[in-house]
Amino acid sequence: MENWQIEQLHTLFPSERFFTSTADLYSYSFDASFGEYIPEVICQPLHVEEISTVVKKANEWKVPIYPRGSATSLSGGPLPVKGGIVLDMSQMKDTLTIDQENMIATVSPGVLTADIHRAAEEVGLFYPPDPSSALISTIGGNLLENSSGPKGLKYGTTKEYVIGLEVVTPTGEIVKTGGKTVKNVTGFDLTRLIVGSEGLLGIVTEATLRLIPKPQAQKTLLATFHSPVDCGKAITEVLRHGVLPAAMELMDNACIRAVEHFQPSGLPIDAGALLILEVDGTDVSTENEIGHCQTICEHAGAISVQVANNEEERAAIWKARKMVSPAVTELGPTKISEDATVPRGKIPEMMERLQEIRERYQLNLVVFGHAGDGNLHPNIITDKRNTEEMKRVEDAVSDIFETAVELGGTLSGEHGIGLLKAPYLEMEYGTAGVNLMKSIKHAWDPNHVLNPGKMFAEEGQTKVVLT
Ligand SMILES: Cc1cc2nc3c(=O)[nH]c(=O)nc-3n(C[C@H](O)[C@H](O)[C@H](O)COP(=O)(O)OP(=O)(O)OC[C@H]3O[C@@H](n4cnc5c(N)ncnc54)[C@H](O)[C@@H]3O)c2cc1C
């Protein structure tokens, strides 16, 4: 950017919300994924009009503009890969209103997801999307990544709970989509197009979310198995017998060992896999369903099944799952976290294929994830300074994507395409599918100023380059 452009932008923001120092630019150069890209200026907007003005300037100057929430993206979504302006949306957080009568929440994009959970639950309501990053990620980031978590199996993803948006378009217009009604079939469903569009089709400045009644009771069990394949079979059997758990989380042996090494809590380190299963509903229905699930796990060959008898025991079971991310991070300085997702019935085969990939490339590969909806998280723990190993990681990542697509699955269940999966989009959708998406992007953003360098690969780029 030219100095005069930066100076002109500065006239729009007070100094405490406008940053250009080297230290500040570096602070905004990374997210939770991989790679560092330095922006040229950072603005922290508080009002929709400020955003509209900045976006119009960016179009006039053909300067890239990168919206960003808390930068917990695991796919490189907010990285300023072509420099330009970072719009830090995390400070736009003044609205969090619960309308009990209509069971909706109105939120600013910078509100943390966990604060929405808390506000809804205080009045007996429930906002189900529960990414593990809920304590630090913004609802804006969740909306644009269509995030979800363990509860996705029963309750679906963020998309299912968004009924209205206020958005600044890539050319700077302020538009509203949807509204406050649960039913709305007026015009094209722009809300659903924008949710999950990874900041390529607009900047979300307010959202209306649908809430549901909070379930009265929950029951949780922890089952261990000789192999991930047995565990996968138990998952399929539970669903085949008509129980829809609120969560079914799987951890493989490498993951169990990592957690036990990080914080010993008596997990069986010889078990091939561990399953955390939770049902919710009424006191009576949860009691019945958890008993049913226990029996199914035992018939599927579980080594042990432990049902939590109280809240303390339930918290202890979930602690194992919550420890995964910090525990895995301890195994090495670089973590490549994937979220290839397969149809549920293919979980046993996917687990076997991941084992083969681990052996073929001799990598530290651990697998955990939301197994009930087929959303596995193969994580490769490595060291980006080891260029020889990073080449093997690149090949292993390609193999993981190819395997998921071959099994009828998808490149991403929740982390998005962003920068890191862009070279593989065509593998899943073909040239015609990708061209259709590009034409939507071009129609909305003719100057390609909003989050450029994401979703669509650069000319000739066929695989992720990590070295
Ligand atoms: C430890 C850990 C656990 C995680 N667990 C989960 C999980 O269980 N499930 C899951 O789905 N994800 C998970 N994630 C990934 C990540 O937390 C989610 O993608 C989250 O929604 C990102 O929110 P954010 O506020 O950090 O957004 P960012 O990472 O800052 O941005 C994400 C994308 O949204 C765009 N964006 C952000 N705000 C706006 C806005 N207002 N308008 C337009 N575009 C915007 C950005 O340009 C970017 O493309 C995890 C990440 C970590 C580090």
Short mmCIF file of C-alpha atoms and ligand atoms in Angstrom, two decimals:
data_model
loop_
_atom_site.label_atom_id
_atom_site.label_comp_id
_atom_site.label_asym_id
_atom_site.label_seq_id
_atom_site.Cartn_x
_atom_site.Cartn_y
_atom_site.Cartn_z
CA MET A 1 0.00 0.00 0.00
CA GLU A 2 1.09 3.57 -0.61
CA ASN A 3 1.80 5.78 2.41
CA TRP A 4 -0.96 8.22 1.41
CA GLN A 5 -3.48 5.36 1.39
CA ILE A 6 -2.47 4.33 4.92
CA GLU A 7 -2.70 7.97 6.03
CA GLN A 8 -6.16 8.31 4.51
CA LEU A 9 -7.32 5.14 6.26
CA HIS A 10 -5.99 6.51 9.54
CA THR A 11 -8.36 9.49 9.27
CA LEU A 12 -11.23 6.97 9.56
CA PHE A 13 -10.04 5.37 12.84
CA PRO A 14 -8.73 6.75 16.14
CA SER A 15 -5.12 5.71 16.87
CA GLU A 16 -6.16 3.16 19.51
CA ARG A 17 -7.96 1.19 16.77
CA PHE A 18 -5.43 1.61 13.97
CA PHE A 19 -2.03 -0.13 13.93
CA THR A 20 1.01 -0.04 11.66
CA SER A 21 3.98 -0.71 13.96
CA THR A 22 6.18 -3.69 13.06
CA ALA A 23 5.31 -5.42 16.35
CA ASP A 24 1.59 -5.03 15.70
CA LEU A 25 1.87 -6.21 12.09
CA TYR A 26 3.71 -9.35 13.25
CA SER A 27 1.06 -9.98 15.91
CA TYR A 28 -1.49 -10.20 13.11
CA SER A 29 0.67 -12.31 10.76
CA PHE A 30 -0.46 -15.78 11.90
CA ASP A 31 -3.44 -17.87 12.93
CA ALA A 32 -3.68 -21.34 14.48
CA SER A 33 -2.59 -23.02 11.24
CA PHE A 34 0.65 -22.67 9.38
CA GLY A 35 2.69 -19.89 7.79
CA GLU A 36 3.23 -16.18 8.44
CA TYR A 37 2.10 -13.30 6.24
CA ILE A 38 2.61 -9.69 7.25
CA PRO A 39 -0.25 -7.23 6.65
CA GLU A 40 0.37 -3.53 5.96
CA VAL A 41 -2.22 -2.04 8.28
CA ILE A 42 -4.70 -3.22 10.92
CA CYS A 43 -8.06 -1.57 11.65
CA GLN A 44 -10.41 -2.46 14.49
CA PRO A 45 -13.88 -1.36 13.35
CA LEU A 46 -16.72 -0.88 15.84
CA HIS A 47 -19.45 0.27 13.47
CA VAL A 48 -20.86 -1.13 10.23
CA GLU A 49 -20.40 2.25 8.49
CA GLU A 50 -16.65 2.20 9.22
CA ILE A 51 -16.40 -1.19 7.54
CA SER A 52 -18.41 -0.06 4.54
CA THR A 53 -16.09 2.94 4.06
CA VAL A 54 -12.91 0.83 4.35
CA VAL A 55 -14.24 -1.74 1.88
CA LYS A 56 -15.14 0.99 -0.63
CA LYS A 57 -11.61 2.42 -0.29
CA ALA A 58 -10.11 -1.05 -0.78
CA ASN A 59 -12.10 -1.40 -4.02
CA GLU A 60 -11.03 2.04 -5.24
CA TRP A 61 -7.35 1.23 -4.55
CA LYS A 62 -7.56 -2.51 -5.41
CA VAL A 63 -6.04 -3.32 -2.02
CA PRO A 64 -6.74 -6.69 -0.31
CA ILE A 65 -8.78 -6.71 2.86
CA TYR A 66 -8.73 -9.60 5.35
CA PRO A 67 -11.50 -9.99 7.96
CA ARG A 68 -10.38 -11.73 11.12
CA GLY A 69 -12.01 -12.85 14.36
CA SER A 70 -9.78 -14.47 17.01
CA ALA A 71 -7.52 -16.12 14.37
CA THR A 72 -8.08 -19.65 15.67
CA SER A 73 -8.60 -20.86 12.08
CA LEU A 74 -6.86 -24.15 11.37
CA SER A 75 -6.97 -23.69 7.58
CA GLY A 76 -5.27 -20.29 7.24
CA GLY A 77 -8.62 -18.49 6.74
CA PRO A 78 -7.72 -15.01 8.06
CA LEU A 79 -4.03 -14.96 6.98
CA PRO A 80 -3.18 -11.77 5.04
CA VAL A 81 -1.42 -13.70 2.27
CA LYS A 82 -1.28 -10.73 -0.09
CA GLY A 83 -0.60 -8.03 2.51
CA GLY A 84 -3.05 -5.12 2.63
CA ILE A 85 -5.58 -4.42 5.38
CA VAL A 86 -6.53 -6.72 8.27
CA LEU A 87 -10.00 -5.92 9.65
CA ASP A 88 -9.89 -7.15 13.23
CA MET A 89 -13.57 -7.85 13.96
CA SER A 90 -12.93 -9.09 17.51
CA GLN A 91 -13.61 -5.70 19.10
CA MET A 92 -17.06 -5.35 17.54
CA LYS A 93 -18.83 -7.11 20.43
CA ASP A 94 -21.34 -4.73 21.98
CA THR A 95 -24.53 -6.69 21.17
CA LEU A 96 -25.55 -9.98 22.81
CA THR A 97 -29.30 -9.88 23.27
CA ILE A 98 -31.51 -12.88 24.04
CA ASP A 99 -35.17 -12.61 22.99
CA GLN A 100 -36.75 -15.32 25.16
CA GLU A 101 -40.22 -15.04 23.64
CA ASN A 102 -39.02 -15.61 20.08
CA MET A 103 -36.12 -17.85 21.16
CA ILE A 104 -33.49 -15.89 19.21
CA ALA A 105 -30.18 -14.19 19.98
CA THR A 106 -28.88 -11.08 18.25
CA VAL A 107 -25.09 -10.87 18.32
CA SER A 108 -22.21 -8.71 17.13
CA PRO A 109 -19.52 -10.63 15.23
CA GLY A 110 -16.82 -10.23 17.91
CA VAL A 111 -18.87 -11.91 20.68
CA LEU A 112 -17.21 -15.11 21.90
CA THR A 113 -19.21 -18.28 21.22
CA ALA A 114 -19.02 -19.38 24.87
CA ASP A 115 -20.67 -16.11 25.95
CA ILE A 116 -23.65 -16.95 23.70
CA HIS A 117 -23.84 -20.43 25.27
CA ARG A 118 -23.81 -18.87 28.74
CA ALA A 119 -26.38 -16.14 28.00
CA ALA A 120 -28.80 -18.62 26.41
CA GLU A 121 -28.45 -21.17 29.21
CA GLU A 122 -29.10 -18.54 31.88
CA VAL A 123 -32.69 -18.32 30.60
CA GLY A 124 -33.18 -22.05 29.93
CA LEU A 125 -32.29 -21.87 26.23
CA PHE A 126 -29.58 -23.56 24.22
CA TYR A 127 -27.29 -22.56 21.33
CA PRO A 128 -25.95 -25.98 20.25
CA PRO A 129 -22.91 -25.35 17.94
CA ASP A 130 -19.97 -26.10 20.22
CA PRO A 131 -16.54 -25.89 18.57
CA SER A 132 -13.83 -26.88 21.05
CA SER A 133 -12.45 -23.36 20.59
CA ALA A 134 -15.72 -21.80 21.88
CA LEU A 135 -13.97 -20.02 24.77
CA ILE A 136 -11.73 -18.06 22.40
CA SER A 137 -13.33 -18.05 18.93
CA THR A 138 -15.75 -15.34 17.80
CA ILE A 139 -19.24 -16.00 16.49
CA GLY A 140 -18.15 -14.15 13.32
CA GLY A 141 -15.41 -16.73 12.72
CA ASN A 142 -17.87 -19.57 13.54
CA LEU A 143 -20.37 -18.20 11.03
CA LEU A 144 -17.87 -17.83 8.23
CA GLU A 145 -16.37 -21.29 8.83
CA ASN A 146 -19.77 -22.89 9.56
CA SER A 147 -18.17 -24.32 12.69
CA SER A 148 -19.45 -27.18 14.79
CA GLY A 149 -18.23 -29.56 17.44
CA PRO A 150 -19.15 -32.76 19.29
CA LYS A 151 -22.86 -31.82 19.28
CA GLY A 152 -22.91 -31.56 15.47
CA LEU A 153 -24.08 -35.18 15.23
CA LYS A 154 -27.45 -34.48 16.83
CA TYR A 155 -27.85 -30.73 16.46
CA GLY A 156 -26.07 -29.87 13.21
CA THR A 157 -23.68 -27.04 12.41
CA THR A 158 -23.76 -23.24 12.84
CA LYS A 159 -25.64 -22.94 9.53
CA GLU A 160 -28.73 -24.57 11.06
CA TYR A 161 -29.01 -21.81 13.68
CA VAL A 162 -28.51 -18.63 11.62
CA ILE A 163 -31.70 -16.98 10.46
CA GLY A 164 -30.56 -13.46 9.66
CA LEU A 165 -27.42 -11.48 8.92
CA GLU A 166 -26.25 -7.93 8.44
CA VAL A 167 -23.38 -7.95 5.97
CA VAL A 168 -21.04 -5.51 4.25
CA THR A 169 -20.68 -6.82 0.71
CA PRO A 170 -17.26 -7.02 -0.99
CA THR A 171 -18.09 -3.74 -2.77
CA GLY A 172 -19.06 -1.97 0.47
CA GLU A 173 -22.88 -2.06 0.44
CA ILE A 174 -24.69 -2.81 3.71
CA VAL A 175 -27.32 -5.53 3.22
CA LYS A 176 -29.60 -7.59 5.44
CA THR A 177 -30.39 -11.24 4.72
CA GLY A 178 -33.10 -13.40 6.29
CA GLY A 179 -34.70 -11.92 9.40
CA LYS A 180 -36.09 -12.88 12.79
CA THR A 181 -38.55 -15.53 11.65
CA VAL A 182 -37.69 -19.20 11.75
CA LYS A 183 -39.45 -19.68 8.40
CA ASN A 184 -38.41 -17.46 5.50
CA VAL A 185 -38.40 -18.44 1.83
CA THR A 186 -38.34 -14.94 0.39
CA GLY A 187 -35.82 -14.61 -2.44
CA PHE A 188 -32.51 -16.43 -2.71
CA ASP A 189 -31.18 -17.82 0.59
CA LEU A 190 -28.19 -15.48 0.86
CA THR A 191 -27.82 -16.25 4.56
CA ARG A 192 -26.88 -19.85 3.79
CA LEU A 193 -24.53 -18.79 1.02
CA ILE A 194 -22.65 -16.39 3.27
CA VAL A 195 -22.41 -18.77 6.23
CA GLY A 196 -19.38 -20.95 5.53
CA SER A 197 -18.08 -18.65 2.78
CA GLU A 198 -14.85 -18.09 4.76
CA GLY A 199 -14.90 -14.29 4.49
CA LEU A 200 -14.91 -14.33 0.66
CA LEU A 201 -18.46 -13.03 0.07
CA GLY A 202 -18.97 -10.41 2.76
CA ILE A 203 -18.14 -9.12 6.22
CA VAL A 204 -20.72 -10.12 8.82
CA THR A 205 -21.55 -7.24 11.16
CA GLU A 206 -24.53 -8.74 13.02
CA ALA A 207 -26.28 -12.11 13.20
CA THR A 208 -29.64 -13.39 14.40
CA LEU A 209 -29.38 -16.91 15.83
CA ARG A 210 -32.12 -19.43 16.52
CA LEU A 211 -32.12 -20.95 20.01
CA ILE A 212 -33.83 -24.12 21.26
CA PRO A 213 -34.95 -25.29 24.72
CA LYS A 214 -32.10 -26.56 26.86
CA PRO A 215 -32.21 -30.35 27.36
CA GLN A 216 -33.05 -31.24 30.98
CA ALA A 217 -30.55 -34.03 31.48
CA GLN A 218 -27.37 -35.59 30.09
CA LYS A 219 -25.76 -39.00 30.57
CA THR A 220 -22.23 -39.86 29.51
CA LEU A 221 -20.19 -43.02 29.11
CA LEU A 222 -16.59 -43.86 28.32
CA ALA A 223 -15.87 -47.12 26.49
CA THR A 224 -12.50 -48.55 25.50
CA PHE A 225 -11.83 -50.95 22.61
CA HIS A 226 -9.02 -53.16 21.34
CA SER A 227 -8.98 -51.30 18.01
CA PRO A 228 -10.39 -48.18 16.32
CA VAL A 229 -12.17 -50.55 13.94
CA ASP A 230 -14.14 -52.12 16.85
CA CYS A 231 -14.90 -48.63 18.11
CA GLY A 232 -16.11 -47.58 14.66
CA LYS A 233 -18.40 -50.60 14.59
CA ALA A 234 -19.87 -49.70 18.00
CA ILE A 235 -20.62 -46.17 16.72
CA THR A 236 -22.46 -47.52 13.68
CA GLU A 237 -24.41 -50.03 15.83
CA VAL A 238 -25.57 -47.34 18.29
CA LEU A 239 -26.98 -45.25 15.44
CA ARG A 240 -28.50 -48.29 13.70
CA HIS A 241 -30.42 -49.08 16.90
CA GLY A 242 -32.23 -45.75 16.82
CA VAL A 243 -30.30 -43.80 19.46
CA LEU A 244 -29.05 -40.36 18.37
CA PRO A 245 -26.42 -39.34 20.94
CA ALA A 246 -25.63 -35.66 21.49
CA ALA A 247 -21.93 -36.51 21.05
CA MET A 248 -19.70 -39.45 20.11
CA GLU A 249 -16.01 -38.63 20.38
CA LEU A 250 -13.23 -41.02 19.41
CA MET A 251 -9.54 -41.03 20.41
CA ASP A 252 -6.99 -43.49 18.98
CA ASN A 253 -4.17 -45.13 20.95
CA ALA A 254 -1.59 -42.45 20.07
CA CYS A 255 -4.00 -39.84 21.33
CA ILE A 256 -4.77 -41.73 24.57
CA ARG A 257 -1.02 -42.05 25.24
CA ALA A 258 -0.44 -38.35 24.54
CA VAL A 259 -3.19 -37.31 26.99
CA GLU A 260 -1.98 -39.73 29.67
CA HIS A 261 1.59 -38.49 29.24
CA PHE A 262 0.43 -34.85 29.45
CA GLN A 263 -1.73 -35.32 32.54
CA PRO A 264 -1.97 -38.83 34.01
CA SER A 265 -5.60 -39.60 34.78
CA GLY A 266 -5.79 -43.38 34.57
CA LEU A 267 -6.65 -43.77 30.88
CA PRO A 268 -5.87 -47.28 29.59
CA ILE A 269 -2.75 -46.67 27.47
CA ASP A 270 -2.97 -50.10 25.83
CA ALA A 271 -6.49 -49.60 24.49
CA GLY A 272 -6.65 -49.26 20.72
CA ALA A 273 -9.38 -46.62 20.93
CA LEU A 274 -11.62 -44.80 23.33
CA LEU A 275 -15.19 -43.58 22.81
CA ILE A 276 -16.94 -40.86 24.78
CA LEU A 277 -20.68 -41.01 24.19
CA GLU A 278 -23.25 -38.59 25.58
CA VAL A 279 -27.03 -38.62 25.32
CA ASP A 280 -29.33 -35.76 26.32
CA GLY A 281 -33.07 -35.31 26.83
CA THR A 282 -35.25 -35.99 29.87
CA ASP A 283 -34.16 -37.85 33.02
CA VAL A 284 -36.05 -40.95 31.89
CA SER A 285 -34.98 -40.96 28.23
CA THR A 286 -31.29 -40.42 29.03
CA GLU A 287 -31.31 -43.20 31.62
CA ASN A 288 -32.85 -45.61 29.08
CA GLU A 289 -30.62 -44.57 26.20
CA ILE A 290 -27.33 -44.70 28.06
CA GLY A 291 -28.15 -48.23 29.26
CA HIS A 292 -28.92 -49.21 25.70
CA CYS A 293 -25.62 -47.70 24.43
CA GLN A 294 -23.70 -49.50 27.20
CA THR A 295 -25.10 -52.85 26.07
CA ILE A 296 -24.33 -52.11 22.41
CA CYS A 297 -20.72 -51.17 23.23
CA GLU A 298 -20.30 -54.37 25.24
CA HIS A 299 -21.67 -56.47 22.38
CA ALA A 300 -19.33 -54.66 19.97
CA GLY A 301 -16.38 -55.95 22.01
CA ALA A 302 -15.64 -53.06 24.38
CA ILE A 303 -12.87 -53.81 26.89
CA SER A 304 -14.57 -51.58 29.46
CA VAL A 305 -17.62 -49.32 29.70
CA GLN A 306 -17.94 -46.73 32.44
CA VAL A 307 -21.15 -44.70 32.86
CA ALA A 308 -20.80 -41.41 34.77
CA ASN A 309 -23.03 -41.43 37.87
CA ASN A 310 -22.81 -37.75 38.64
CA GLU A 311 -21.62 -34.42 37.25
CA GLU A 312 -18.14 -34.89 38.73
CA GLU A 313 -17.66 -38.22 36.94
CA ARG A 314 -19.06 -36.73 33.72
CA ALA A 315 -16.57 -33.85 33.89
CA ALA A 316 -13.74 -36.33 34.49
CA ILE A 317 -14.70 -38.25 31.32
CA TRP A 318 -14.83 -35.09 29.21
CA LYS A 319 -11.51 -33.93 30.65
CA ALA A 320 -9.77 -36.69 28.65
CA ARG A 321 -11.16 -35.24 25.42
CA LYS A 322 -10.49 -31.63 26.39
CA MET A 323 -6.84 -32.48 27.12
CA VAL A 324 -6.25 -33.70 23.56
CA SER A 325 -5.24 -30.39 21.97
CA PRO A 326 -2.76 -29.30 24.68
CA ALA A 327 -1.42 -32.86 25.01
CA VAL A 328 -0.83 -33.24 21.28
CA THR A 329 0.85 -29.82 21.12
CA GLU A 330 3.42 -31.09 23.65
CA LEU A 331 4.52 -33.84 21.24
CA GLY A 332 6.26 -31.46 18.85
CA PRO A 333 6.55 -27.82 17.80
CA THR A 334 4.40 -28.06 14.65
CA LYS A 335 0.89 -29.47 14.49
CA ILE A 336 -0.89 -30.01 11.18
CA SER A 337 -4.54 -30.50 12.08
CA GLU A 338 -6.82 -31.97 9.41
CA ASP A 339 -10.54 -32.61 9.45
CA ALA A 340 -11.20 -34.90 6.51
CA THR A 341 -14.69 -36.33 6.96
CA VAL A 342 -16.18 -39.58 5.67
CA PRO A 343 -19.68 -41.08 5.64
CA ARG A 344 -20.15 -42.57 9.11
CA GLY A 345 -20.17 -46.17 7.87
CA LYS A 346 -16.69 -45.67 6.43
CA ILE A 347 -15.07 -44.74 9.76
CA PRO A 348 -13.53 -48.20 10.35
CA GLU A 349 -12.01 -48.17 6.83
CA MET A 350 -10.80 -44.57 7.22
CA MET A 351 -9.15 -45.47 10.54
CA GLU A 352 -7.34 -48.39 8.86
CA ARG A 353 -6.21 -46.21 5.96
CA LEU A 354 -4.90 -43.54 8.37
CA GLN A 355 -2.89 -46.24 10.12
CA GLU A 356 -1.38 -47.21 6.74
CA ILE A 357 -0.54 -43.55 6.00
CA ARG A 358 1.14 -43.24 9.41
CA GLU A 359 3.30 -46.28 8.62
CA ARG A 360 3.98 -45.40 4.97
CA TYR A 361 5.35 -41.96 5.84
CA GLN A 362 6.71 -42.83 9.30
CA LEU A 363 5.03 -39.84 10.91
CA ASN A 364 3.69 -39.03 14.34
CA LEU A 365 0.01 -39.13 13.37
CA VAL A 366 -2.69 -39.11 16.06
CA VAL A 367 -6.42 -39.38 15.36
CA PHE A 368 -9.35 -38.07 17.35
CA GLY A 369 -12.62 -36.48 16.41
CA HIS A 370 -16.35 -36.28 16.22
CA ALA A 371 -16.76 -39.85 15.06
CA GLY A 372 -20.56 -39.88 15.16
CA ASP A 373 -20.68 -37.63 12.12
CA GLY A 374 -17.60 -39.10 10.44
CA ASN A 375 -15.54 -35.98 11.20
CA LEU A 376 -12.10 -37.29 12.16
CA HIS A 377 -9.13 -35.09 13.09
CA PRO A 378 -5.89 -36.71 11.91
CA ASN A 379 -3.17 -34.53 13.46
CA ILE A 380 0.43 -34.78 12.29
CA ILE A 381 2.92 -33.65 14.89
CA THR A 382 6.17 -32.56 13.31
CA ASP A 383 8.80 -29.81 13.26
CA LYS A 384 8.64 -27.34 10.39
CA ARG A 385 12.42 -26.84 10.55
CA ASN A 386 12.89 -30.47 9.48
CA THR A 387 12.49 -30.01 5.71
CA GLU A 388 12.94 -33.70 4.91
CA GLU A 389 10.12 -34.67 7.27
CA MET A 390 7.93 -31.79 6.03
CA LYS A 391 8.09 -33.24 2.50
CA ARG A 392 6.70 -36.51 3.89
CA VAL A 393 4.03 -34.52 5.76
CA GLU A 394 2.97 -32.83 2.49
CA ASP A 395 2.57 -36.23 0.81
CA ALA A 396 0.73 -37.68 3.80
CA VAL A 397 -1.70 -34.73 3.83
CA SER A 398 -2.42 -35.28 0.11
CA ASP A 399 -3.02 -38.98 0.81
CA ILE A 400 -5.43 -38.19 3.65
CA PHE A 401 -7.51 -35.94 1.37
CA GLU A 402 -7.46 -38.44 -1.50
CA THR A 403 -8.57 -41.22 0.84
CA ALA A 404 -11.43 -39.18 2.31
CA VAL A 405 -12.74 -38.22 -1.14
CA GLU A 406 -12.31 -41.79 -2.43
CA LEU A 407 -14.43 -43.06 0.48
CA GLY A 408 -17.21 -40.64 -0.48
CA GLY A 409 -16.21 -38.01 2.08
CA THR A 410 -15.02 -34.42 2.04
CA LEU A 411 -11.81 -32.42 2.52
CA SER A 412 -13.23 -30.53 5.45
CA GLY A 413 -16.02 -31.17 7.94
CA GLU A 414 -15.53 -27.96 9.90
CA HIS A 415 -12.17 -26.18 9.52
CA GLY A 416 -12.79 -24.87 6.01
CA ILE A 417 -10.64 -24.75 2.88
CA GLY A 418 -8.82 -21.46 3.51
CA LEU A 419 -5.26 -21.44 2.27
CA LEU A 420 -4.14 -24.95 3.14
CA LYS A 421 -6.75 -27.03 1.33
CA ALA A 422 -7.25 -24.78 -1.70
CA PRO A 423 -5.13 -26.99 -4.02
CA TYR A 424 -7.47 -29.93 -3.37
CA LEU A 425 -10.86 -28.29 -3.97
CA GLU A 426 -10.98 -29.52 -7.54
CA MET A 427 -10.36 -33.09 -6.36
CA GLU A 428 -13.76 -32.96 -4.64
CA TYR A 429 -15.84 -30.74 -6.93
CA GLY A 430 -14.18 -31.04 -10.35
CA THR A 431 -13.30 -28.14 -12.65
CA ALA A 432 -16.92 -27.24 -13.43
CA GLY A 433 -17.88 -27.14 -9.74
CA VAL A 434 -14.91 -24.96 -8.82
CA ASN A 435 -15.55 -22.65 -11.79
CA LEU A 436 -19.14 -22.17 -10.63
CA MET A 437 -17.90 -21.14 -7.18
CA LYS A 438 -15.34 -18.79 -8.78
CA SER A 439 -18.09 -17.17 -10.85
CA ILE A 440 -20.13 -16.49 -7.68
CA LYS A 441 -17.06 -14.96 -6.06
CA HIS A 442 -16.39 -12.80 -9.13
CA ALA A 443 -20.01 -11.59 -9.32
CA TRP A 444 -19.93 -10.53 -5.66
CA ASP A 445 -16.34 -9.27 -5.55
CA PRO A 446 -15.38 -8.04 -9.06
CA ASN A 447 -12.13 -6.47 -7.80
CA HIS A 448 -11.17 -9.55 -5.74
CA VAL A 449 -10.38 -7.47 -2.67
CA LEU A 450 -12.04 -9.62 0.02
CA ASN A 451 -9.81 -12.34 1.48
CA PRO A 452 -7.94 -13.07 -1.78
CA GLY A 453 -5.67 -16.13 -1.97
CA LYS A 454 -8.17 -18.38 -0.16
CA MET A 455 -10.41 -21.29 -1.24
CA PHE A 456 -9.14 -21.26 -4.86
CA ALA A 457 -5.59 -22.44 -5.67
CA GLU A 458 -3.10 -20.28 -7.48
CA GLU A 459 -2.53 -21.20 -11.14
CA GLY A 460 -0.62 -24.52 -11.36
CA GLN A 461 -0.71 -25.22 -7.59
CA THR A 462 -1.61 -28.89 -7.16
CA LYS A 463 -0.76 -29.61 -3.55
CA VAL A 464 -0.08 -27.91 -0.26
CA VAL A 465 3.49 -26.65 0.15
CA LEU A 466 4.61 -26.55 3.77
CA THR A 467 8.36 -26.13 3.30
C1 LIG B 1 -7.71 -25.56 19.81
C2 LIG B 1 -8.68 -25.37 18.66
C3 LIG B 1 -9.83 -26.15 18.64
C4 LIG B 1 -10.73 -25.99 17.56
N1 LIG B 1 -11.85 -26.74 17.57
C5 LIG B 1 -12.76 -26.59 16.59
C6 LIG B 1 -13.96 -27.37 16.58
O1 LIG B 1 -14.21 -28.20 17.46
N2 LIG B 1 -14.84 -27.16 15.57
C7 LIG B 1 -14.60 -26.24 14.59
O2 LIG B 1 -15.46 -26.08 13.71
N3 LIG B 1 -13.47 -25.51 14.56
C8 LIG B 1 -12.55 -25.65 15.52
N4 LIG B 1 -11.40 -24.89 15.51
C9 LIG B 1 -11.16 -23.94 14.41
C10 LIG B 1 -11.60 -22.48 14.71
O3 LIG B 1 -11.68 -22.24 16.09
C11 LIG B 1 -12.95 -22.15 14.06
O4 LIG B 1 -12.82 -22.18 12.65
C12 LIG B 1 -13.52 -20.80 14.48
O5 LIG B 1 -14.82 -20.65 13.98
C13 LIG B 1 -12.71 -19.60 14.02
O6 LIG B 1 -13.17 -18.46 14.72
P1 LIG B 1 -12.24 -17.17 14.86
O7 LIG B 1 -12.99 -16.12 15.60
O8 LIG B 1 -10.94 -17.53 15.44
O9 LIG B 1 -12.10 -16.74 13.34
P2 LIG B 1 -10.78 -16.52 12.47
O10 LIG B 1 -9.90 -17.70 12.57
O11 LIG B 1 -10.19 -15.21 12.80
O12 LIG B 1 -11.41 -16.43 11.01
C14 LIG B 1 -12.00 -17.54 10.41
C15 LIG B 1 -12.52 -17.15 9.01
O13 LIG B 1 -13.63 -16.29 9.15
C16 LIG B 1 -13.38 -15.03 8.51
N5 LIG B 1 -14.02 -14.06 9.39
C17 LIG B 1 -13.90 -13.93 10.73
N6 LIG B 1 -14.77 -13.01 11.18
C18 LIG B 1 -15.44 -12.54 10.11
C19 LIG B 1 -16.48 -11.60 9.91
N7 LIG B 1 -17.06 -10.96 10.93
N8 LIG B 1 -16.93 -11.38 8.66
C20 LIG B 1 -16.39 -12.04 7.60
N9 LIG B 1 -15.41 -12.94 7.72
C21 LIG B 1 -14.95 -13.19 8.97
C22 LIG B 1 -11.88 -14.94 8.36
O14 LIG B 1 -11.51 -14.17 7.23
C23 LIG B 1 -11.50 -16.40 8.18
O15 LIG B 1 -11.66 -16.78 6.84
C24 LIG B 1 -10.46 -25.04 16.55
C25 LIG B 1 -9.30 -24.27 16.60
C26 LIG B 1 -8.42 -24.43 17.63
C27 LIG B 1 -7.18 -23.58 17.66
#
